[in-house]
mmCIF file of C-alpha atoms and ligand atoms in Angstrom:
data_model
loop_
_atom_site.group_PDB
_atom_site.id
_atom_site.type_symbol
_atom_site.label_atom_id
_atom_site.label_comp_id
_atom_site.label_asym_id
_atom_site.label_seq_id
_atom_site.Cartn_x
_atom_site.Cartn_y
_atom_site.Cartn_z
ATOM 1 C CA MET A 785 17.113 -18.358 -4.470
ATOM 2 C CA SER A 786 16.656 -16.170 -1.455
ATOM 3 C CA ALA A 787 14.024 -13.446 -1.464
ATOM 4 C CA ASP A 788 14.823 -9.756 -1.092
ATOM 5 C CA ILE A 789 13.818 -8.453 2.309
ATOM 6 C CA ILE A 790 11.326 -5.580 2.216
ATOM 7 C CA ASP A 791 12.573 -3.171 4.874
ATOM 8 C CA GLY A 792 9.382 -1.725 6.371
ATOM 9 C CA LYS A 793 11.313 -0.118 9.193
ATOM 10 C CA ALA A 794 13.402 1.946 6.766
ATOM 11 C CA PHE A 795 10.367 2.864 4.632
ATOM 12 C CA ALA A 796 8.433 3.879 7.768
ATOM 13 C CA GLU A 797 11.295 6.089 8.924
ATOM 14 C CA GLY A 798 11.293 7.787 5.532
ATOM 15 C CA LEU A 799 7.531 8.345 5.675
ATOM 16 C CA ARG A 800 7.761 9.740 9.201
ATOM 17 C CA GLY A 801 10.464 12.095 7.968
ATOM 18 C CA ARG A 802 8.272 13.297 5.066
ATOM 19 C CA VAL A 803 5.344 13.855 7.447
ATOM 20 C CA ALA A 804 7.536 15.793 9.895
ATOM 21 C CA ALA A 805 8.908 17.894 7.019
ATOM 22 C CA ALA A 806 5.359 18.865 5.975
ATOM 23 C CA VAL A 807 4.210 19.922 9.472
ATOM 24 C CA PRO A 808 5.860 23.392 9.546
ATOM 25 C CA GLY A 809 4.000 24.331 6.339
ATOM 26 C CA PHE A 810 0.708 23.426 8.019
ATOM 27 C CA VAL A 811 1.632 25.419 11.126
ATOM 28 C CA ALA A 812 2.557 28.427 8.967
ATOM 29 C CA LYS A 813 -0.799 28.316 7.159
ATOM 30 C CA THR A 814 -3.065 27.635 10.144
ATOM 31 C CA GLY A 815 -1.219 28.917 13.210
ATOM 32 C CA ARG A 816 -1.560 25.578 14.972
ATOM 33 C CA LYS A 817 -0.068 22.086 14.982
ATOM 34 C CA PRO A 818 -1.945 19.059 13.660
ATOM 35 C CA GLY A 819 -3.359 17.149 16.651
ATOM 36 C CA LEU A 820 -3.941 13.449 17.281
ATOM 37 C CA ALA A 821 -6.022 12.196 20.205
ATOM 38 C CA VAL A 822 -5.605 8.599 21.346
ATOM 39 C CA VAL A 823 -8.133 7.085 23.738
ATOM 40 C CA LEU A 824 -7.165 4.027 25.776
ATOM 41 C CA VAL A 825 -9.691 2.245 27.953
ATOM 42 C CA GLY A 826 -8.354 -0.201 30.561
ATOM 43 C CA GLU A 827 -4.948 -1.634 31.322
ATOM 44 C CA ASP A 828 -4.214 -4.070 28.465
ATOM 45 C CA PRO A 829 -0.378 -4.146 28.460
ATOM 46 C CA ALA A 830 0.032 -4.461 24.666
ATOM 47 C CA SER A 831 -2.384 -1.554 24.112
ATOM 48 C CA GLN A 832 -0.499 0.556 26.661
ATOM 49 C CA VAL A 833 2.732 -0.013 24.729
ATOM 50 C CA TYR A 834 1.064 0.913 21.400
ATOM 51 C CA VAL A 835 -0.513 4.047 22.832
ATOM 52 C CA ARG A 836 2.759 5.196 24.354
ATOM 53 C CA SER A 837 4.629 4.731 21.070
ATOM 54 C CA LYS A 838 1.883 6.499 19.125
ATOM 55 C CA GLY A 839 2.115 9.472 21.497
ATOM 56 C CA LYS A 840 5.913 9.627 21.196
ATOM 57 C CA ALA A 841 5.848 9.364 17.392
ATOM 58 C CA THR A 842 3.207 12.119 17.196
ATOM 59 C CA VAL A 843 5.338 14.538 19.197
ATOM 60 C CA ALA A 844 8.488 13.521 17.270
ATOM 61 C CA ALA A 845 6.696 14.490 14.025
ATOM 62 C CA GLY A 846 5.991 17.954 15.441
ATOM 63 C CA MET A 847 2.306 17.322 16.108
ATOM 64 C CA GLU A 848 0.200 17.727 19.221
ATOM 65 C CA SER A 849 -0.617 14.512 21.114
ATOM 66 C CA PHE A 850 -3.671 14.235 23.359
ATOM 67 C CA GLU A 851 -3.869 11.082 25.463
ATOM 68 C CA HIS A 852 -7.032 10.036 27.243
ATOM 69 C CA LYS A 853 -6.565 7.095 29.594
ATOM 70 C CA LEU A 854 -9.817 5.831 31.031
ATOM 71 C CA PRO A 855 -10.372 3.087 33.627
ATOM 72 C CA ASP A 856 -11.705 -0.289 32.477
ATOM 73 C CA THR A 857 -14.897 0.466 34.398
ATOM 74 C CA THR A 858 -15.717 3.199 31.831
ATOM 75 C CA THR A 859 -19.202 2.737 30.409
ATOM 76 C CA GLN A 860 -20.086 2.968 26.740
ATOM 77 C CA ASP A 861 -21.933 6.234 27.346
ATOM 78 C CA GLU A 862 -18.934 7.739 29.120
ATOM 79 C CA LEU A 863 -16.610 6.712 26.288
ATOM 80 C CA ILE A 864 -18.997 8.117 23.699
ATOM 81 C CA ALA A 865 -19.070 11.388 25.657
ATOM 82 C CA VAL A 866 -15.250 11.576 25.460
ATOM 83 C CA VAL A 867 -15.353 10.969 21.690
ATOM 84 C CA GLU A 868 -17.991 13.686 21.281
ATOM 85 C CA GLN A 869 -15.838 16.111 23.222
ATOM 86 C CA LEU A 870 -12.895 15.304 20.883
ATOM 87 C CA ASN A 871 -15.155 15.725 17.826
ATOM 88 C CA ALA A 872 -15.936 19.242 19.042
ATOM 89 C CA ASP A 873 -12.321 20.137 19.881
ATOM 90 C CA ASP A 874 -10.807 22.137 17.029
ATOM 91 C CA ARG A 875 -7.237 21.289 18.056
ATOM 92 C CA VAL A 876 -7.945 17.610 17.367
ATOM 93 C CA ASP A 877 -7.604 16.453 13.733
ATOM 94 C CA GLY A 878 -7.419 12.725 14.382
ATOM 95 C CA ILE A 879 -9.185 10.496 16.897
ATOM 96 C CA LEU A 880 -8.042 6.945 17.545
ATOM 97 C CA VAL A 881 -9.873 4.761 20.055
ATOM 98 C CA GLN A 882 -7.508 1.902 20.828
ATOM 99 C CA LEU A 883 -9.083 -1.523 20.283
ATOM 100 C CA PRO A 884 -9.985 -3.949 21.742
ATOM 101 C CA LEU A 885 -12.433 -2.252 24.125
ATOM 102 C CA PRO A 886 -13.485 -3.837 27.438
ATOM 103 C CA LYS A 887 -16.387 -6.277 27.507
ATOM 104 C CA GLY A 888 -19.781 -4.615 27.499
ATOM 105 C CA VAL A 889 -18.643 -1.706 25.302
ATOM 106 C CA ASP A 890 -19.905 -1.955 21.728
ATOM 107 C CA GLU A 891 -16.997 -1.097 19.428
ATOM 108 C CA LYS A 892 -19.321 -0.314 16.514
ATOM 109 C CA ALA A 893 -21.317 2.183 18.570
ATOM 110 C CA VAL A 894 -18.141 3.958 19.659
ATOM 111 C CA ILE A 895 -16.530 4.024 16.211
ATOM 112 C CA SER A 896 -19.693 5.330 14.586
ATOM 113 C CA THR A 897 -19.578 8.302 16.989
ATOM 114 C CA ILE A 898 -16.177 9.449 15.662
ATOM 115 C CA ASP A 899 -16.432 12.355 13.210
ATOM 116 C CA PRO A 900 -15.534 10.652 9.872
ATOM 117 C CA ALA A 901 -13.300 13.643 9.036
ATOM 118 C CA LYS A 902 -11.225 12.814 12.157
ATOM 119 C CA ASP A 903 -11.355 9.034 11.736
ATOM 120 C CA VAL A 904 -7.627 8.477 11.144
ATOM 121 C CA ASP A 905 -8.075 4.714 11.687
ATOM 122 C CA GLY A 906 -10.499 4.659 8.724
ATOM 123 C CA PHE A 907 -12.858 2.377 10.655
ATOM 124 C CA HIS A 908 -16.048 4.455 10.337
ATOM 125 C CA VAL A 909 -18.520 3.036 7.804
ATOM 126 C CA ILE A 910 -18.488 6.372 5.977
ATOM 127 C CA ASN A 911 -14.786 5.893 5.285
ATOM 128 C CA SER A 912 -15.045 2.179 4.419
ATOM 129 C CA GLY A 913 -17.973 3.039 2.145
ATOM 130 C CA LYS A 914 -16.045 5.821 0.436
ATOM 131 C CA LEU A 915 -13.106 3.469 -0.077
ATOM 132 C CA ALA A 916 -15.445 0.870 -1.576
ATOM 133 C CA VAL A 917 -16.923 3.301 -4.120
ATOM 134 C CA GLY A 918 -13.588 4.942 -4.911
ATOM 135 C CA GLU A 919 -14.107 8.294 -3.184
ATOM 136 C CA GLU A 920 -11.404 10.107 -1.235
ATOM 137 C CA ALA A 921 -11.350 8.445 2.202
ATOM 138 C CA LEU A 922 -9.302 7.989 5.323
ATOM 139 C CA VAL A 923 -7.979 4.434 4.880
ATOM 140 C CA PRO A 924 -6.994 2.013 7.685
ATOM 141 C CA CYS A 925 -3.307 2.393 8.484
ATOM 142 C CA THR A 926 -2.074 -1.191 8.232
ATOM 143 C CA PRO A 927 -3.439 -2.028 4.760
ATOM 144 C CA LEU A 928 -2.431 1.393 3.436
ATOM 145 C CA GLY A 929 1.075 0.746 4.739
ATOM 146 C CA CYS A 930 1.098 -2.659 2.993
ATOM 147 C CA LEU A 931 0.055 -1.009 -0.275
ATOM 148 C CA MET A 932 2.846 1.563 0.023
ATOM 149 C CA LEU A 933 5.411 -1.230 0.458
ATOM 150 C CA LEU A 934 3.973 -3.121 -2.530
ATOM 151 C CA LYS A 935 4.049 -0.078 -4.816
ATOM 152 C CA ASP A 936 7.551 0.783 -3.670
ATOM 153 C CA ARG A 937 8.686 -2.734 -4.570
ATOM 154 C CA LEU A 938 6.639 -3.440 -7.702
ATOM 155 C CA GLY A 939 5.669 -0.059 -9.147
ATOM 156 C CA ASP A 940 2.501 -0.457 -11.212
ATOM 157 C CA LEU A 941 0.329 -3.300 -9.852
ATOM 158 C CA THR A 942 -2.068 -3.427 -12.824
ATOM 159 C CA GLY A 943 -3.204 -6.923 -13.745
ATOM 160 C CA LEU A 944 -1.321 -8.715 -10.979
ATOM 161 C CA ASP A 945 -3.023 -11.584 -9.133
ATOM 162 C CA ALA A 946 -3.346 -10.684 -5.454
ATOM 163 C CA VAL A 947 -4.501 -13.023 -2.703
ATOM 164 C CA VAL A 948 -5.423 -11.494 0.654
ATOM 165 C CA ILE A 949 -5.671 -14.092 3.418
ATOM 166 C CA GLY A 950 -8.025 -12.772 6.097
ATOM 167 C CA ARG A 951 -11.299 -10.881 5.863
ATOM 168 C CA SER A 952 -11.200 -8.531 8.858
ATOM 169 C CA ASN A 953 -12.657 -5.038 8.609
ATOM 170 C CA ILE A 954 -9.329 -3.621 9.819
ATOM 171 C CA VAL A 955 -6.972 -5.320 7.353
ATOM 172 C CA GLY A 956 -8.336 -7.925 4.908
ATOM 173 C CA LYS A 957 -11.336 -6.093 3.449
ATOM 174 C CA PRO A 958 -9.712 -2.644 3.049
ATOM 175 C CA MET A 959 -6.545 -4.319 1.678
ATOM 176 C CA ALA A 960 -8.643 -6.017 -0.999
ATOM 177 C CA GLN A 961 -10.317 -2.699 -1.877
ATOM 178 C CA LEU A 962 -6.961 -0.947 -2.205
ATOM 179 C CA LEU A 963 -5.547 -3.684 -4.451
ATOM 180 C CA LEU A 964 -8.687 -3.632 -6.587
ATOM 181 C CA LYS A 965 -8.277 0.131 -6.982
ATOM 182 C CA GLU A 966 -4.753 -0.588 -8.287
ATOM 183 C CA SER A 967 -6.333 -2.902 -10.904
ATOM 184 C CA CYS A 968 -5.151 -6.157 -9.361
ATOM 185 C CA THR A 969 -7.251 -9.302 -9.724
ATOM 186 C CA VAL A 970 -8.118 -9.810 -6.072
ATOM 187 C CA THR A 971 -9.073 -12.926 -4.145
ATOM 188 C CA ILE A 972 -9.999 -12.759 -0.467
ATOM 189 C CA ALA A 973 -9.248 -16.091 1.195
ATOM 190 C CA HIS A 974 -10.178 -16.943 4.776
ATOM 191 C CA SER A 975 -10.550 -19.755 7.293
ATOM 192 C CA ARG A 976 -13.275 -21.459 5.225
ATOM 193 C CA THR A 977 -11.448 -21.275 1.889
ATOM 194 C CA ARG A 978 -11.025 -24.678 0.208
ATOM 195 C CA ASP A 979 -7.487 -25.696 -0.759
ATOM 196 C CA LEU A 980 -5.838 -22.501 0.422
ATOM 197 C CA PRO A 981 -2.358 -23.549 -0.807
ATOM 198 C CA ALA A 982 -3.712 -23.842 -4.368
ATOM 199 C CA VAL A 983 -5.350 -20.408 -4.123
ATOM 200 C CA VAL A 984 -2.164 -18.815 -2.769
ATOM 201 C CA ARG A 985 -0.053 -20.497 -5.467
ATOM 202 C CA ARG A 986 -1.774 -18.376 -8.147
ATOM 203 C CA ALA A 987 -0.757 -15.115 -6.521
ATOM 204 C CA ASP A 988 1.851 -12.593 -7.634
ATOM 205 C CA ILE A 989 1.067 -10.740 -4.390
ATOM 206 C CA VAL A 990 0.222 -12.468 -1.099
ATOM 207 C CA VAL A 991 -0.955 -10.457 1.902
ATOM 208 C CA ALA A 992 -1.265 -12.686 4.981
ATOM 209 C CA ALA A 993 -3.461 -11.281 7.753
ATOM 210 C CA VAL A 994 -5.005 -14.241 9.546
ATOM 211 C CA GLY A 995 -3.309 -14.255 12.954
ATOM 212 C CA ARG A 996 -2.128 -17.868 12.633
ATOM 213 C CA PRO A 997 1.583 -18.277 13.385
ATOM 214 C CA GLU A 998 3.677 -19.383 10.381
ATOM 215 C CA MET A 999 0.675 -20.777 8.520
ATOM 216 C CA VAL A 1000 1.707 -19.872 4.951
ATOM 217 C CA LYS A 1001 4.484 -22.219 3.813
ATOM 218 C CA GLY A 1002 7.087 -21.707 1.126
ATOM 219 C CA ASP A 1003 5.671 -24.473 -1.079
ATOM 220 C CA TRP A 1004 2.326 -22.586 -1.206
ATOM 221 C CA LEU A 1005 3.979 -19.722 -3.074
ATOM 222 C CA LYS A 1006 4.433 -19.032 -6.756
ATOM 223 C CA PRO A 1007 8.170 -18.573 -7.331
ATOM 224 C CA GLY A 1008 9.041 -14.878 -7.269
ATOM 225 C CA ALA A 1009 5.841 -13.800 -5.481
ATOM 226 C CA THR A 1010 5.856 -10.684 -3.305
ATOM 227 C CA VAL A 1011 4.796 -11.600 0.243
ATOM 228 C CA ILE A 1012 3.486 -9.124 2.805
ATOM 229 C CA ASP A 1013 3.176 -10.598 6.282
ATOM 230 C CA VAL A 1014 0.784 -8.672 8.550
ATOM 231 C CA GLY A 1015 0.861 -11.274 11.340
ATOM 232 C CA ILE A 1016 2.319 -10.482 14.744
ATOM 233 C CA ASN A 1017 2.125 -13.676 16.810
ATOM 234 C CA ARG A 1018 3.932 -14.362 20.043
ATOM 235 C CA VAL A 1019 4.991 -18.017 20.312
ATOM 236 C CA PRO A 1020 7.178 -19.953 22.773
ATOM 237 C CA ALA A 1021 10.889 -19.680 21.929
ATOM 238 C CA ALA A 1022 13.400 -22.529 22.075
ATOM 239 C CA GLU A 1023 14.680 -21.174 25.365
ATOM 240 C CA GLU A 1024 12.493 -22.138 28.331
ATOM 241 C CA GLY A 1025 10.099 -19.379 29.425
ATOM 242 C CA LYS A 1026 10.968 -17.030 26.520
ATOM 243 C CA THR A 1027 8.795 -15.998 23.605
ATOM 244 C CA ARG A 1028 9.490 -14.741 20.098
ATOM 245 C CA LEU A 1029 7.485 -12.869 17.459
ATOM 246 C CA VAL A 1030 6.551 -14.621 14.238
ATOM 247 C CA GLY A 1031 4.314 -13.673 11.338
ATOM 248 C CA ASP A 1032 1.532 -15.549 9.563
ATOM 249 C CA VAL A 1033 4.141 -16.718 7.019
ATOM 250 C CA ASP A 1034 6.764 -19.371 7.657
ATOM 251 C CA PHE A 1035 9.638 -17.023 6.893
ATOM 252 C CA ALA A 1036 12.393 -19.645 6.542
ATOM 253 C CA SER A 1037 10.643 -21.675 3.838
ATOM 254 C CA ALA A 1038 8.932 -18.668 2.182
ATOM 255 C CA ARG A 1039 12.146 -16.761 1.590
ATOM 256 C CA GLU A 1040 13.449 -19.678 -0.496
ATOM 257 C CA VAL A 1041 10.585 -19.242 -2.991
ATOM 258 C CA ALA A 1042 9.352 -15.630 -2.794
ATOM 259 C CA GLY A 1043 10.884 -12.781 -4.789
ATOM 260 C CA ALA A 1044 10.500 -10.382 -1.875
ATOM 261 C CA ILE A 1045 9.104 -10.701 1.643
ATOM 262 C CA THR A 1046 8.507 -8.540 4.704
ATOM 263 C CA PRO A 1047 10.157 -9.788 7.907
ATOM 264 C CA VAL A 1048 8.494 -9.956 11.336
ATOM 265 C CA PRO A 1049 9.406 -7.837 13.176
ATOM 266 C CA GLY A 1050 10.590 -4.939 10.998
ATOM 267 C CA GLY A 1051 8.196 -5.288 8.074
ATOM 268 C CA VAL A 1052 4.570 -4.142 8.229
ATOM 269 C CA GLY A 1053 4.597 -3.346 11.984
ATOM 270 C CA PRO A 1054 6.561 -0.072 11.831
ATOM 271 C CA MET A 1055 4.411 1.120 8.909
ATOM 272 C CA THR A 1056 1.217 1.326 10.953
ATOM 273 C CA ILE A 1057 2.253 4.260 13.151
ATOM 274 C CA ALA A 1058 3.953 6.045 10.250
ATOM 275 C CA VAL A 1059 0.698 5.845 8.234
ATOM 276 C CA LEU A 1060 -1.276 6.994 11.281
ATOM 277 C CA LEU A 1061 0.832 10.169 11.336
ATOM 278 C CA ARG A 1062 0.331 10.521 7.575
ATOM 279 C CA ASN A 1063 -3.444 10.127 7.963
ATOM 280 C CA THR A 1064 -3.469 12.712 10.769
ATOM 281 C CA LEU A 1065 -1.614 15.216 8.583
ATOM 282 C CA VAL A 1066 -3.966 14.535 5.657
ATOM 283 C CA ALA A 1067 -7.030 14.896 7.925
ATOM 284 C CA ALA A 1068 -5.637 18.145 9.342
ATOM 285 C CA HIS A 1069 -5.202 19.622 5.848
ATOM 286 C CA ALA A 1070 -8.687 18.546 4.782
ATOM 287 C CA ARG A 1071 -10.278 20.010 7.929
ATOM 288 C CA ALA A 1072 -8.372 23.271 7.421
ATOM 289 C CA GLY A 1073 -9.540 23.382 3.786
ATOM 290 C CA ILE A 1074 -6.014 23.366 2.400
ATOM 291 C CA GLY A 1075 -4.583 20.968 -0.167
ATOM 292 C CA ALA A 1076 -2.927 17.788 1.068
ATOM 293 C CA PRO A 1077 0.866 17.838 0.909
ATOM 294 C CA GLU A 1078 2.455 15.970 -2.036
ATOM 295 C CA GLY A 1079 4.361 12.728 -1.811
ATOM 296 C CA LEU A 1080 2.635 11.168 1.200
HETATM 297 N N1 LIG B 137 -5.557 -2.218 18.022
HETATM 298 C C1 LIG B 137 -4.660 -2.911 17.269
HETATM 299 N N2 LIG B 137 -4.426 -2.267 16.108
HETATM 300 C C2 LIG B 137 -5.182 -1.155 16.122
HETATM 301 C C3 LIG B 137 -5.364 -0.083 15.199
HETATM 302 O O1 LIG B 137 -4.777 -0.029 14.112
HETATM 303 N N3 LIG B 137 -6.215 0.880 15.594
HETATM 304 C C4 LIG B 137 -6.873 0.838 16.773
HETATM 305 N N4 LIG B 137 -7.702 1.827 17.061
HETATM 306 N N5 LIG B 137 -6.731 -0.127 17.650
HETATM 307 C C5 LIG B 137 -5.893 -1.119 17.325
#
């Protein structure tokens, strides 16, 4: 058996199209475009690439993009002042402070300064708290994207056994909350879990978000399981001096056992920016006091 490939790239393109199609309605009602501000501190090359693609995608969806590039000498107080200025700026519906931040800057202090209504990353404790108690919240982009792919593939998730590998605040914990809300039986596994293969083998749904290249093997999986691979790991390629991207799942062995699996690249990765645009549009509607558009 060979698993179906879950095409995150195609789903993300569709979502971006639905967001773009809903923007003119917002402009007609409010007289302005939805706006997303991205703050980048320092010169981290991967972060620069992400920020550039976020800016491009924002403009392509018909929204306003505000980029704030700050030197890596920026102090915590200076960064907080920038966030406060964006909180007060009515053109800005979403604020994303690209992580990681330079040493000496407390990420928690910065994130807690973001107006929760503009927190399109869903990292503020107000939003994680609302998610936990089942209130309307802005939800972190990557796990929300994973949930969209799962529901697209499986429909109703009620009663399914889901194992989330990884307990980060950005992916693992919100992913578990989202699956619980869909009435899955959820297990959060992590680096200290005993007999991880046995835990994973129970799962109808596996979400791997540990950051360990090709850790989850095919013989850990229940036959037919749906596998969502959040990992993006750069490893040495066969060719001298080259690298390649792999997930947290050993794709070659997993696709022999799984029912469906996301590839890396082209699975979860493209979903993150698409959901960021979706969250920005949702935040813009909420801030303007108008109903969120359907089907997003
Ligand atoms: N760095 C890597 N992924 C993310 C993300 O989703 N949001 C932010 N703010 N920074 C990141």
